[in-house]
Amino acid sequence: MTRAVLSIGSNLGDRLGHLRAAVTGLGDAVLVVSGVYETPPWGDADQPAYLNAAVMVADPAAAPRDWLDRAHAAERSAGRVRDPARRFGPRTLDVDVVAVWDDTGGPVLSDDPELTLPHPRAHQRAFVLRPWIDIDPHGRLAGHGWLTDLLNAGPVAGDALELNPRPDLALESNS
């Protein structure tokens, strides 16, 4: 069994619809979903603002690579097109596997170039940390520390000020 945190974001087309479809596509694996945040683009400022959220998932049959496969499937379903010339460019849907824990609760560490765990830039991204804190307020990022400390330190703290919570946008119904 593995448990994982996935970061989801969209800045093209029906942004909220893409996030909702990603959550729906994960099905019964979804344990909890964060609130939605509107965020400025990261890495390439010449593009529309993103909607971002975090999803905690678990599956007794899933290996870490299965989460990557599910992330890519969600992106394909949203019509994601990867532009190699624009690594941090706009996208209909981006799903990143941020962290994975094994059946003992220990963090899975990987230096595989296709699935580096934890995500190598998660500690630098307020749009990952803030939604993750929503669903895991006492969370830690392996090799980096407490999520709240990371969010409040260094350049990430400045980025956190640019996150706009969007309580008017829900990813799951309350029924």
C-alpha positions as a printed NumPy array, in Angstrom:
array([[  0.   ,   0.   ,   0.   ],
       [  1.132,   3.515,  -0.68 ],
       [ -0.182,   6.917,   0.213],
       [  0.775,   9.971,  -1.822],
       [  0.347,  13.711,  -2.131],
       [ -0.364,  14.926,  -5.64 ],
       [ -0.195,  18.567,  -6.674],
       [ -2.691,  19.525,  -9.375],
       [ -2.761,  22.723, -11.388],
       [ -4.31 ,  24.213, -14.507],
       [ -4.056,  27.531, -16.334],
       [ -5.629,  26.784, -19.724],
       [ -9.252,  26.234, -20.689],
       [-11.722,  25.261, -17.972],
       [ -9.188,  25.377, -15.151],
       [-11.585,  24.291, -12.416],
       [-13.109,  21.641, -14.669],
       [ -9.658,  20.15 , -15.303],
       [ -8.931,  19.986, -11.565],
       [-12.318,  18.427, -10.84 ],
       [-11.811,  15.831, -13.59 ],
       [ -8.418,  14.912, -12.115],
       [ -9.951,  14.38 ,  -8.662],
       [-12.862,  12.399, -10.122],
       [-10.455,  10.29 , -12.173],
       [ -8.565,   9.283,  -9.035],
       [-11.796,   7.739,  -7.753],
       [-11.833,   5.889,  -4.438],
       [ -8.103,   6.516,  -3.949],
       [ -8.878,  10.117,  -2.888],
       [ -8.678,  10.582,   0.876],
       [ -8.868,  14.381,   1.067],
       [ -8.624,  17.383,  -1.252],
       [ -7.315,  20.829,  -0.352],
       [ -8.942,  24.123,  -1.087],
       [ -8.285,  25.787,  -4.427],
       [ -5.719,  28.585,  -4.773],
       [ -5.231,  30.984,  -7.654],
       [ -1.531,  31.489,  -8.152],
       [  0.782,  33.393, -10.446],
       [  2.744,  31.242, -12.906],
       [  6.025,  29.8  , -11.676],
       [  9.177,  29.727, -13.788],
       [  7.661,  31.404, -16.875],
       [  5.68 ,  34.55 , -16.083],
       [  4.275,  35.031, -19.598],
       [  1.128,  32.932, -19.145],
       [ -2.251,  32.999, -17.342],
       [ -2.679,  32.448, -13.599],
       [ -3.087,  28.902, -12.314],
       [ -5.619,  27.2  , -10.133],
       [ -3.787,  24.814,  -7.795],
       [ -4.744,  22.239,  -5.181],
       [ -3.343,  19.174,  -3.425],
       [ -4.827,  15.699,  -3.167],
       [ -3.984,  12.994,  -0.619],
       [ -4.512,   9.543,  -2.131],
       [ -4.048,   5.953,  -0.967],
       [ -4.351,   2.581,  -2.631],
       [ -3.474,  -0.817,  -1.125],
       [ -2.349,  -2.06 ,  -4.554],
       [ -0.416,   0.995,  -5.758],
       [  3.335,   1.197,  -6.102],
       [  4.978,   4.641,  -6.348],
       [  5.231,   4.411, -10.148],
       [  1.469,   3.745, -10.301],
       [  0.874,   7.284,  -8.99 ],
       [  3.   ,   8.665, -11.826],
       [  1.036,   6.596, -14.344],
       [ -2.242,   7.914, -12.9  ],
       [ -0.905,  11.488, -13.022],
       [  0.025,  11.127, -16.687],
       [ -3.349,   9.529, -17.494],
       [ -5.16 ,  12.5  , -15.912],
       [ -3.023,  14.936, -17.91 ],
       [ -3.74 ,  13.065, -21.152],
       [ -7.476,  13.09 , -20.389],
       [ -7.283,  16.873, -20.047],
       [ -5.562,  17.187, -23.418],
       [ -2.18 ,  18.153, -21.968],
       [  0.402,  18.905, -24.633],
       [  4.029,  19.07 , -23.519],
       [  6.106,  21.748, -25.23 ],
       [  9.789,  20.827, -24.786],
       [ 10.782,  24.39 , -25.629],
       [  8.743,  25.736, -22.709],
       [  9.32 ,  23.54 , -19.658],
       [  7.283,  25.651, -17.243],
       [  4.763,  26.808, -19.844],
       [  0.974,  26.847, -19.715],
       [ -1.   ,  23.621, -19.473],
       [ -4.52 ,  22.312, -19.277],
       [ -3.508,  20.078, -16.38 ],
       [ -0.339,  19.386, -14.463],
       [ -0.311,  16.559, -11.937],
       [  2.894,  16.105,  -9.933],
       [  3.637,  13.262,  -7.553],
       [  5.037,  15.265,  -4.651],
       [  5.593,  12.626,  -1.96 ],
       [  4.837,   8.943,  -1.42 ],
       [  4.805,   6.87 ,   1.768],
       [  5.034,   3.09 ,   1.962],
       [  2.817,   0.75 ,   3.987],
       [  4.878,   1.408,   7.129],
       [  4.281,   5.158,   6.81 ],
       [  7.886,   5.83 ,   5.864],
       [  8.691,   8.187,   3.007],
       [  9.633,   6.637,  -0.318],
       [ 12.865,   8.124,  -1.63 ],
       [ 13.801,   7.844,  -5.285],
       [ 16.391,   9.452,  -7.531],
       [ 14.875,   7.968, -10.683],
       [ 14.827,  10.808, -13.261],
       [ 11.234,   9.913, -14.199],
       [  9.999,   9.808, -10.597],
       [ 12.209,  11.674,  -8.147],
       [ 10.779,  11.443,  -4.627],
       [ 10.092,  13.626,  -2.916],
       [  9.504,  16.026,  -5.814],
       [ 12.805,  17.894,  -6.182],
       [ 11.284,  21.382,  -6.218],
       [  8.311,  20.956,  -3.852],
       [ 10.121,  22.769,  -1.033],
       [ 10.516,  25.82 ,  -3.309],
       [  6.885,  26.117,  -4.362],
       [  4.322,  27.849,  -2.205],
       [  1.579,  26.637,  -4.574],
       [  2.481,  23.078,  -3.533],
       [  3.161,  23.671,   0.167],
       [  0.103,  25.82 ,   1.036],
       [ -2.531,  23.395,  -0.342],
       [ -0.639,  20.449,   1.164],
       [ -0.789,  22.118,   4.582],
       [ -4.583,  22.334,   4.145],
       [ -4.807,  18.528,   4.06 ],
       [ -1.829,  17.666,   6.308],
       [ -1.191,  20.536,   8.749],
       [  1.585,  18.662,  10.563],
       [  3.177,  17.312,   7.393],
       [  6.854,  16.972,   6.646],
       [  8.692,  16.849,   3.352],
       [ 11.378,  14.178,   3.579],
       [ 14.837,  15.713,   3.501],
       [ 13.514,  19.253,   3.962],
       [ 11.434,  19.487,   7.138],
       [  8.055,  20.709,   8.31 ],
       [  5.765,  22.101,   5.626],
       [  4.911,  25.192,   7.682],
       [  8.598,  25.995,   8.224],
       [  9.276,  25.617,   4.498],
       [  6.347,  27.853,   3.577],
       [  7.455,  30.583,   5.961],
       [ 11.157,  30.576,   5.036],
       [ 13.247,  32.219,   2.347],
       [ 11.906,  33.066,  -1.087],
       [  8.943,  30.709,  -0.695],
       [  7.492,  33.03 ,   1.962],
       [  7.258,  35.853,  -0.598],
       [  5.586,  33.546,  -3.102],
       [  3.071,  32.515,  -0.423],
       [  1.832,  36.1  ,  -0.233],
       [  0.768,  35.845,  -3.889],
       [ -1.483,  32.818,  -3.356],
       [ -5.139,  33.752,  -3.496],
       [ -7.434,  31.284,  -1.68 ],
       [-10.578,  30.613,  -3.716],
       [-13.202,  29.295,  -1.266],
       [-15.796,  29.963,  -3.973],
       [-14.299,  27.102,  -6.022],
       [-14.835,  23.576,  -4.668],
       [-13.324,  20.405,  -6.104],
       [-15.691,  18.015,  -4.333],
       [-19.308,  18.364,  -3.392],
       [-20.3  ,  18.457,   0.263],
       [-23.079,  15.933,  -0.268]])
